Short mmCIF file of C-alpha atoms in Angstrom, two decimals:
data_model
loop_
_atom_site.label_atom_id
_atom_site.label_comp_id
_atom_site.label_asym_id
_atom_site.label_seq_id
_atom_site.Cartn_x
_atom_site.Cartn_y
_atom_site.Cartn_z
CA UNK A 1 52.01 7.93 3.37
CA UNK A 2 49.73 9.05 6.52
CA UNK A 3 47.85 6.24 7.91
CA UNK A 4 49.36 3.79 5.13
CA UNK A 5 47.58 5.34 2.35
CA UNK A 6 48.90 5.79 -1.30
CA UNK A 7 48.16 8.45 -3.46
CA UNK A 8 48.10 5.79 -6.18
CA UNK A 9 45.66 3.45 -4.42
CA UNK A 10 42.69 2.22 -6.64
CA UNK A 11 39.52 1.09 -4.46
CA UNK A 12 37.90 -1.69 -5.60
CA UNK A 13 34.75 -1.21 -3.79
CA UNK A 14 31.68 1.12 -5.07
CA UNK A 15 28.11 1.64 -4.06
CA UNK A 16 25.35 -0.27 -5.75
CA UNK A 17 23.82 1.92 -8.31
CA UNK A 18 20.52 -0.45 -8.31
CA UNK A 19 19.95 0.56 -5.16
CA UNK A 20 20.16 4.04 -5.71
CA UNK A 21 17.86 3.83 -8.58
CA UNK A 22 15.37 1.83 -6.67
CA UNK A 23 15.30 3.88 -3.76
CA UNK A 24 14.38 7.02 -5.63
CA UNK A 25 11.36 5.86 -7.22
CA UNK A 26 9.52 5.39 -4.01
CA UNK A 27 6.90 7.16 -2.16
CA UNK A 28 9.06 8.31 0.31
CA UNK A 29 11.94 8.96 -2.31
CA UNK A 30 9.59 11.41 -4.42
CA UNK A 31 7.87 12.77 -1.28
CA UNK A 32 11.77 13.98 -0.02
CA UNK A 33 12.08 15.70 -3.31
CA UNK A 34 8.69 17.54 -3.01
CA UNK A 35 9.46 18.45 1.02
CA UNK A 36 12.77 19.96 -0.25
CA UNK A 37 10.52 22.68 -1.81
CA UNK A 38 8.84 24.07 1.40
CA UNK A 39 9.40 27.57 2.70
CA UNK A 40 10.57 27.72 5.91
CA UNK A 41 9.40 31.22 6.57
CA UNK A 42 5.77 30.03 5.87
CA UNK A 43 4.79 29.71 9.74
CA UNK A 44 1.29 28.01 8.56
CA UNK A 45 1.54 24.14 9.87
CA UNK A 46 2.62 21.66 6.67
CA UNK A 47 -0.51 19.73 5.55
CA UNK A 48 1.07 16.24 4.87
CA UNK A 49 -1.57 14.89 2.11
CA UNK A 50 1.27 12.65 0.33
CA UNK A 51 1.82 9.72 2.75
CA UNK A 52 -1.15 7.27 4.39
CA UNK A 53 0.30 7.61 7.89
CA UNK A 54 -2.55 9.01 10.37
CA UNK A 55 -1.05 7.85 13.37
CA UNK A 56 -0.04 11.57 14.54
CA UNK A 57 -3.70 12.62 14.35
CA UNK A 58 -6.15 12.44 17.38
CA UNK A 59 -8.99 11.14 15.35
CA UNK A 60 -6.74 8.18 14.49
CA UNK A 61 -5.40 7.17 17.86
CA UNK A 62 -4.76 3.54 17.95
CA UNK A 63 -6.61 1.17 20.52
CA UNK A 64 -5.68 1.17 23.87
CA UNK A 65 -6.63 -2.52 23.76
CA UNK A 66 -3.41 -3.04 21.44
CA UNK A 67 -1.30 -0.56 23.57
CA UNK A 68 -2.21 -2.97 26.62
CA UNK A 69 -1.55 -6.14 24.61
CA UNK A 70 2.26 -4.93 23.84
CA UNK A 71 2.75 -3.81 27.02
CA UNK A 72 1.53 -6.87 28.45
CA UNK A 73 3.68 -8.72 26.00
CA UNK A 74 6.70 -6.65 26.90
CA UNK A 75 6.28 -7.20 30.82
CA UNK A 76 5.71 -10.90 30.70
CA UNK A 77 9.16 -11.45 30.07
CA UNK A 78 8.12 -14.68 27.85
CA UNK A 79 9.21 -12.83 24.52
CA UNK A 80 12.71 -11.79 25.15
CA UNK A 81 14.27 -14.30 22.92
CA UNK A 82 14.62 -15.28 19.57
CA UNK A 83 11.63 -16.38 17.45
CA UNK A 84 11.07 -19.42 14.87
CA UNK A 85 11.98 -17.74 11.66
CA UNK A 86 8.41 -17.99 10.41
CA UNK A 87 6.96 -16.65 13.25
CA UNK A 88 5.83 -17.84 16.85
CA UNK A 89 3.06 -20.51 17.07
CA UNK A 90 0.40 -18.76 18.98
CA UNK A 91 0.68 -15.52 16.54
CA UNK A 92 0.67 -17.66 13.59
CA UNK A 93 -2.59 -19.50 14.70
CA UNK A 94 -4.05 -15.77 15.75
CA UNK A 95 -3.55 -14.58 12.23
CA UNK A 96 -5.04 -17.78 10.59
CA UNK A 97 -8.17 -17.91 12.88
CA UNK A 98 -8.71 -13.88 12.25
CA UNK A 99 -8.45 -14.22 8.12
CA UNK A 100 -10.46 -17.38 8.28
CA UNK A 101 -13.69 -15.71 9.50
CA UNK A 102 -13.94 -14.03 5.89
CA UNK A 103 -13.13 -17.36 4.15
CA UNK A 104 -15.16 -20.26 2.95
CA UNK A 105 -12.44 -22.73 4.51
CA UNK A 106 -10.10 -22.63 7.45
CA UNK A 107 -6.52 -21.46 7.70
CA UNK A 108 -3.76 -23.48 9.15
CA UNK A 109 -0.87 -21.86 11.19
CA UNK A 110 1.14 -23.32 8.61
CA UNK A 111 -0.54 -21.11 5.86
CA UNK A 112 0.95 -18.05 8.05
CA UNK A 113 4.33 -16.46 7.60
CA UNK A 114 4.94 -13.32 10.12
CA UNK A 115 7.17 -10.60 8.48
CA UNK A 116 8.14 -6.94 9.52
CA UNK A 117 5.26 -5.39 8.06
CA UNK A 118 3.62 -5.72 4.76
CA UNK A 119 6.84 -4.36 3.52
CA UNK A 120 9.05 -7.37 4.28
CA UNK A 121 6.13 -9.66 2.80
CA UNK A 122 6.17 -8.19 -0.39
CA UNK A 123 9.87 -8.45 -0.68
CA UNK A 124 9.64 -12.05 0.32
CA UNK A 125 7.29 -13.03 -2.20
CA UNK A 126 8.95 -10.92 -5.25
CA UNK A 127 12.46 -12.83 -4.20
CA UNK A 128 10.89 -16.07 -3.97
CA UNK A 129 9.20 -15.65 -7.59
CA UNK A 130 12.27 -13.85 -9.24
CA UNK A 131 14.23 -16.20 -11.79
CA UNK A 132 16.26 -15.33 -14.95
CA UNK A 133 13.33 -14.21 -17.54
CA UNK A 134 10.24 -14.17 -15.58
CA UNK A 135 7.94 -10.99 -15.35
CA UNK A 136 5.40 -9.61 -12.96
CA UNK A 137 2.22 -7.90 -13.77
CA UNK A 138 1.35 -4.87 -11.51
CA UNK A 139 -1.35 -2.33 -11.61
CA UNK A 140 -1.39 0.94 -13.27
CA UNK A 141 -1.71 2.91 -11.11
CA UNK A 142 0.05 1.06 -8.09
CA UNK A 143 1.85 1.02 -5.28
CA UNK A 144 5.63 2.15 -6.52
CA UNK A 145 7.24 -0.06 -3.88
CA UNK A 146 6.14 -3.01 -5.73
CA UNK A 147 7.84 -1.64 -8.77
CA UNK A 148 11.27 -0.99 -7.40
CA UNK A 149 11.46 -4.21 -5.60
CA UNK A 150 10.71 -5.99 -8.72
CA UNK A 151 13.19 -4.57 -10.77
CA UNK A 152 16.14 -4.76 -7.91
CA UNK A 153 15.13 -8.58 -7.73
CA UNK A 154 15.84 -8.83 -11.79
CA UNK A 155 11.91 -9.72 -12.64
CA UNK A 156 10.50 -7.78 -15.40
CA UNK A 157 7.68 -5.58 -14.72
CA UNK A 158 4.46 -5.49 -17.06
CA UNK A 159 1.55 -2.84 -16.45
CA UNK A 160 -1.91 -3.61 -16.76
CA UNK A 161 -4.55 -0.71 -16.58
CA UNK A 162 -6.98 -0.19 -13.60
CA UNK A 163 -9.85 1.61 -15.28
CA UNK A 164 -10.95 5.06 -13.81
CA UNK A 165 -14.30 5.16 -15.44
CA UNK A 166 -15.15 1.68 -14.06
CA UNK A 167 -14.50 2.40 -10.43
CA UNK A 168 -10.42 1.53 -11.00
CA UNK A 169 -11.49 -2.20 -12.07
CA UNK A 170 -8.51 -4.13 -13.58
CA UNK A 171 -8.22 -4.23 -17.40
CA UNK A 172 -8.52 -7.95 -17.68
CA UNK A 173 -7.97 -8.01 -21.18
CA UNK A 174 -4.57 -6.05 -21.02
CA UNK A 175 -3.52 -8.52 -18.52
CA UNK A 176 -4.08 -11.39 -21.29
CA UNK A 177 -2.10 -9.30 -23.53
CA UNK A 178 0.64 -8.75 -21.38
CA UNK A 179 1.06 -12.47 -20.25
CA UNK A 180 3.12 -15.21 -21.76
CA UNK A 181 4.96 -18.27 -20.77
CA UNK A 182 7.21 -16.12 -18.20
CA UNK A 183 4.74 -14.32 -16.54
CA UNK A 184 4.60 -15.92 -12.90
CA UNK A 185 1.98 -13.83 -11.06
CA UNK A 186 -0.26 -10.49 -10.95
CA UNK A 187 -0.50 -7.98 -8.20
CA UNK A 188 -4.33 -6.68 -7.02
CA UNK A 189 -4.12 -3.91 -4.08
CA UNK A 190 -7.64 -4.57 -2.34
CA UNK A 191 -9.02 -1.85 -0.85
CA UNK A 192 -7.10 0.13 -3.31
CA UNK A 193 -3.89 2.39 -3.05
CA UNK A 194 -3.63 4.56 -4.86
CA UNK A 195 -7.31 4.60 -6.33
CA UNK A 196 -9.57 4.19 -3.31
CA UNK A 197 -11.59 1.84 -5.15
CA UNK A 198 -13.23 -1.85 -3.45
CA UNK A 199 -13.43 -4.62 -5.92
CA UNK A 200 -16.57 -6.22 -6.40
CA UNK A 201 -17.11 -10.16 -5.67
CA UNK A 202 -18.00 -10.75 -9.36
CA UNK A 203 -14.66 -8.77 -10.53
CA UNK A 204 -12.56 -10.55 -8.24
CA UNK A 205 -14.16 -13.79 -9.22
CA UNK A 206 -12.95 -12.76 -13.14
CA UNK A 207 -9.36 -11.92 -12.03
CA UNK A 208 -9.10 -15.46 -10.44
CA UNK A 209 -10.45 -17.02 -13.73
CA UNK A 210 -8.21 -15.02 -15.61
CA UNK A 211 -4.91 -15.96 -13.43
CA UNK A 212 -6.33 -19.79 -13.82
CA UNK A 213 -6.41 -19.53 -17.42
CA UNK A 214 -2.84 -17.88 -17.56
CA UNK A 215 -1.66 -20.62 -14.95
CA UNK A 216 -0.34 -17.68 -12.70
CA UNK A 217 -0.69 -16.94 -9.03
CA UNK A 218 -2.56 -13.50 -7.63
CA UNK A 219 -0.60 -11.71 -5.10
CA UNK A 220 -3.36 -9.76 -3.06
CA UNK A 221 -2.10 -6.85 -1.08
CA UNK A 222 -5.15 -6.42 1.71
CA UNK A 223 -3.17 -4.62 4.14
CA UNK A 224 -6.19 -1.88 4.25
CA UNK A 225 -8.49 -5.09 4.70
CA UNK A 226 -12.15 -3.68 6.25
CA UNK A 227 -11.35 -0.37 5.91
CA UNK A 228 -14.41 0.16 3.41
CA UNK A 229 -17.08 2.63 3.65
CA UNK A 230 -19.10 2.31 0.35
CA UNK A 231 -21.47 0.08 -0.89
CA UNK A 232 -19.21 -2.42 -1.50
CA UNK A 233 -17.91 -4.67 1.24
CA UNK A 234 -14.45 -6.08 1.54
CA UNK A 235 -14.11 -9.39 -0.18
CA UNK A 236 -10.53 -11.33 0.52
CA UNK A 237 -8.88 -12.63 -2.77
CA UNK A 238 -8.77 -15.66 -0.99
CA UNK A 239 -12.31 -16.31 -1.18
CA UNK A 240 -11.24 -17.85 -5.11
CA UNK A 241 -8.41 -19.95 -3.91
CA UNK A 242 -10.13 -22.89 -5.50
CA UNK A 243 -9.95 -21.19 -8.68
CA UNK A 244 -6.14 -20.03 -8.67
CA UNK A 245 -3.33 -19.99 -5.95
CA UNK A 246 -3.66 -17.04 -3.59
CA UNK A 247 -0.81 -15.31 -1.68
CA UNK A 248 -2.26 -12.60 0.48
CA UNK A 249 -0.20 -9.65 2.00
CA UNK A 250 -1.26 -7.90 5.12
CA UNK A 251 -0.40 -6.35 8.50
CA UNK A 252 -2.03 -4.43 11.23
CA UNK A 253 -0.22 -1.20 10.28
CA UNK A 254 -3.33 0.12 8.41
CA UNK A 255 -6.65 -1.28 10.26
CA UNK A 256 -4.82 -0.27 13.86
CA UNK A 257 -3.01 3.10 12.76
CA UNK A 258 0.32 1.37 13.89
CA UNK A 259 2.73 1.57 10.82
CA UNK A 260 5.59 1.83 12.84
CA UNK A 261 5.23 -1.14 14.89
CA UNK A 262 5.92 -3.46 11.83
CA UNK A 263 3.94 -6.41 12.18
CA UNK A 264 3.06 -8.24 8.89
CA UNK A 265 2.20 -11.71 7.01
CA UNK A 266 2.29 -13.83 4.30
CA UNK A 267 -0.73 -16.12 4.02
CA UNK A 268 -0.80 -18.76 1.69
CA UNK A 269 -4.36 -19.73 0.07
CA UNK A 270 -4.10 -22.97 -1.33
CA UNK A 271 -6.75 -25.72 -0.87
CA UNK A 272 -5.33 -27.67 -3.64
CA UNK A 273 -1.85 -27.54 -2.42
CA UNK A 274 -0.59 -26.24 -5.55
CA UNK A 275 1.80 -23.70 -3.81
CA UNK A 276 3.63 -26.27 -2.00
CA UNK A 277 3.98 -28.88 -4.96
CA UNK A 278 5.61 -25.90 -6.99
CA UNK A 279 7.87 -25.11 -4.21
CA UNK A 280 6.71 -21.71 -3.07
CA UNK A 281 5.99 -22.31 0.43
CA UNK A 282 9.59 -23.73 0.94
CA UNK A 283 11.11 -20.48 -0.92
CA UNK A 284 8.94 -18.46 1.40
CA UNK A 285 10.58 -20.67 4.58
CA UNK A 286 14.03 -20.07 3.00
CA UNK A 287 13.86 -16.39 2.40
CA UNK A 288 12.51 -15.81 6.01
CA UNK A 289 15.54 -17.97 7.19
CA UNK A 290 18.08 -15.69 5.76
CA UNK A 291 15.99 -12.77 6.80
CA UNK A 292 15.47 -10.55 10.21
CA UNK A 293 12.47 -11.46 11.91
CA UNK A 294 9.48 -9.06 13.49
CA UNK A 295 10.39 -8.09 16.91
CA UNK A 296 8.84 -11.32 19.35
CA UNK A 297 7.21 -9.05 21.60
CA UNK A 298 5.19 -7.57 18.52
CA UNK A 299 4.52 -11.35 18.14
CA UNK A 300 3.63 -11.98 21.66
CA UNK A 301 1.24 -9.32 21.44
CA UNK A 302 -0.70 -10.19 18.16
CA UNK A 303 -3.07 -12.63 19.51
CA UNK A 304 -4.55 -10.08 22.43
CA UNK A 305 -4.73 -7.25 19.79
CA UNK A 306 -6.70 -9.43 16.98
CA UNK A 307 -8.88 -11.16 19.44
CA UNK A 308 -9.48 -8.05 21.97
CA UNK A 309 -10.04 -4.80 19.88
CA UNK A 310 -13.78 -3.66 20.44
CA UNK A 311 -15.83 -3.26 17.32
CA UNK A 312 -16.40 0.19 17.95
CA UNK A 313 -12.57 1.19 17.71
CA UNK A 314 -13.01 0.13 13.87
CA UNK A 315 -16.04 1.66 13.40
CA UNK A 316 -14.85 4.93 14.47
CA UNK A 317 -11.86 4.60 11.89
CA UNK A 318 -13.93 3.56 9.27
CA UNK A 319 -16.61 6.64 9.91
CA UNK A 320 -13.73 9.21 10.02
CA UNK A 321 -12.31 7.48 6.82
CA UNK A 322 -15.59 8.00 5.41
CA UNK A 323 -16.10 11.46 6.61
CA UNK A 324 -12.48 12.73 5.06
CA UNK A 325 -13.26 10.66 1.99
CA UNK A 326 -16.39 12.68 1.34
CA UNK A 327 -14.42 15.96 2.08
CA UNK A 328 -11.91 15.16 -0.61
CA UNK A 329 -14.42 14.23 -3.14
CA UNK A 330 -16.76 17.09 -2.45
CA UNK A 331 -13.79 19.99 -2.47
CA UNK A 332 -12.59 18.61 -5.80
CA UNK A 333 -15.41 19.64 -7.39
CA UNK A 334 -14.77 23.25 -6.33
CA UNK A 335 -11.38 23.29 -8.07
CA UNK A 336 -11.93 23.35 -12.14
CA UNK A 337 -8.28 21.62 -12.89
CA UNK A 338 -8.78 18.70 -10.56
CA UNK A 339 -10.91 15.84 -11.43
CA UNK A 340 -11.99 13.04 -9.10
CA UNK A 341 -13.42 10.25 -11.59
CA UNK A 342 -15.09 8.22 -8.66
CA UNK A 343 -15.71 8.80 -5.07
CA UNK A 344 -13.26 6.67 -2.82
CA UNK A 345 -15.01 3.67 -0.85
CA UNK A 346 -11.74 2.31 0.92
CA UNK A 347 -8.34 2.57 2.06
CA UNK A 348 -6.94 6.20 2.55
CA UNK A 349 -6.16 7.50 -0.91
CA UNK A 350 -8.06 8.67 -3.73
CA UNK A 351 -6.87 9.50 -7.28
CA UNK A 352 -7.29 13.17 -8.89
CA UNK A 353 -6.49 14.38 -12.71
CA UNK A 354 -4.68 17.49 -13.44
CA UNK A 355 -6.14 19.62 -15.99
CA UNK A 356 -2.98 21.34 -16.93
CA UNK A 357 -4.33 23.36 -19.65
CA UNK A 358 -6.40 25.27 -17.16
CA UNK A 359 -3.22 26.52 -15.35
CA UNK A 360 -0.34 28.68 -16.18
CA UNK A 361 3.46 28.17 -15.57
CA UNK A 362 2.86 24.35 -14.16
CA UNK A 363 5.03 21.91 -16.47
CA UNK A 364 3.37 18.83 -14.73
CA UNK A 365 2.08 17.02 -11.98
CA UNK A 366 5.78 17.07 -10.37
CA UNK A 367 5.96 20.83 -10.77
CA UNK A 368 2.58 21.25 -9.75
CA UNK A 369 3.55 19.39 -6.42
CA UNK A 370 6.88 21.34 -5.87
CA UNK A 371 5.29 24.64 -6.52
CA UNK A 372 2.15 23.93 -3.95
CA UNK A 373 4.84 22.84 -1.54
CA UNK A 374 6.53 25.87 -1.86
CA UNK A 375 3.42 28.44 -2.00
CA UNK A 376 1.00 26.74 0.15
CA UNK A 377 3.00 24.04 2.77
CA UNK A 378 0.78 21.44 1.43
CA UNK A 379 2.34 17.99 0.63
CA UNK A 380 0.61 15.76 -2.30
CA UNK A 381 2.11 12.96 -3.94
CA UNK A 382 2.23 13.71 -8.16
CA UNK A 383 0.85 10.64 -9.92
CA UNK A 384 3.76 9.83 -12.09
CA UNK A 385 5.24 8.17 -8.65
CA UNK A 386 2.18 5.82 -9.00
CA UNK A 387 1.99 5.45 -12.67
CA UNK A 388 -0.41 7.95 -13.91
CA UNK A 389 1.71 11.10 -14.89
CA UNK A 390 -0.55 14.40 -14.54
CA UNK A 391 -2.54 12.82 -11.71
CA UNK A 392 -2.46 13.37 -8.38
CA UNK A 393 -2.30 10.84 -5.46
CA UNK A 394 -4.06 12.43 -2.10
CA UNK A 395 -4.29 10.87 1.41
CA UNK A 396 -7.56 11.53 3.29
CA UNK A 397 -6.43 9.60 6.40
CA UNK A 398 -5.84 13.22 8.43
CA UNK A 399 -7.59 15.05 10.77
CA UNK A 400 -10.79 16.43 9.05
CA UNK A 401 -10.08 20.06 9.76
CA UNK A 402 -6.53 19.59 8.36
CA UNK A 403 -7.84 18.35 5.22
CA UNK A 404 -10.45 21.19 4.87
CA UNK A 405 -7.36 23.87 5.27
CA UNK A 406 -5.28 21.63 2.85
CA UNK A 407 -8.15 21.79 0.03
CA UNK A 408 -8.59 25.49 0.68
CA UNK A 409 -4.87 26.07 -0.05
CA UNK A 410 -5.13 24.29 -3.08
CA UNK A 411 -7.83 25.96 -4.46
CA UNK A 412 -6.23 28.94 -3.58
CA UNK A 413 -3.02 27.97 -5.64
CA UNK A 414 -5.16 26.30 -8.38
CA UNK A 415 -6.96 29.97 -8.37
CA UNK A 416 -3.42 31.84 -8.59
CA UNK A 417 -2.12 29.99 -11.36
CA UNK A 418 -5.44 29.82 -13.41
CA UNK A 419 -5.01 30.61 -17.03
CA UNK A 420 -6.38 33.91 -17.86
CA UNK A 421 -8.90 33.96 -20.11
#
């Protein structure tokens, strides 16, 4: 046979179906489906309200101080080699110092583990906690990558509710009802993706007390830390680490508007040493020993980025987000089939409920988003992707004028599909 082949050969390899299934339920996977419906003949610019990456927009340009720090790190020739698997000491110290400003105790550099963005931080802690029969409690609605990664790692997923009528607070009764002897942790996202909420101090304390009662740790995704513009300030979950152990996940991606720079961290908030005694710290190190590291020059730039970015940069970003969040909330009131239960106070997203009974020819949230893309060149994430069917997740982290245009198009779409009286 040609090339040594045989018609009777039976190949013994095949793709991993679990990976295919996991990838399909991510935000990117769902958005790729939506984008496939765009009309190539529509000459209007596509309005991207589906994914939280504002870096393309002039109002969200990163700080020149951050850019200079990266350039200086590259040109220094000090960061061309391999780094420690847990991160270079100066970068770990800088992150510890940066986060300690909001805590009642001081973090050590040994509490910080640098990762390739918050995504790898998430992968690491989920992998660390995975064992046969274990389950993890995730918020609904939430960020679907947790679900994809948890399922792929063999952990059972159980969902607790966030309550829209109570500013998306955790339904602590449902947390207690779901937990059993195999529950290892619960995840919170604060400020909230996809809800735009900011948890109050008193509520976070109750979360910690519930976790302690159940004997579980809290994984606190704080990638949107300090991106708040409402009446409630950002409070890190680590404030309550004396009540229950807390793993904080974070990065420079959102606050500095550089998601492509891929520099994140895992932080162990553990003043009583429980995470160390339970083997969690050693397991994190073990995961990072068999994983790729963040680019060394990015680690080299971190101290300057964290220490030298001027406050007015953050003030400008927060001010713009406050403006665009208000646009989202107010424009939604003009569209009868869409309801926004609470005005967003943080992060870059808001959840809006669809009333399909007011529309004709729209089956569900996915159908709404596919047809909206085709007819109006507006991309919105259907709520089923984040755990709430027949809702929408909308990002407001785009240029204010583009956001206005996007809502005008959504309004026109809904009027066109409105049920006739």
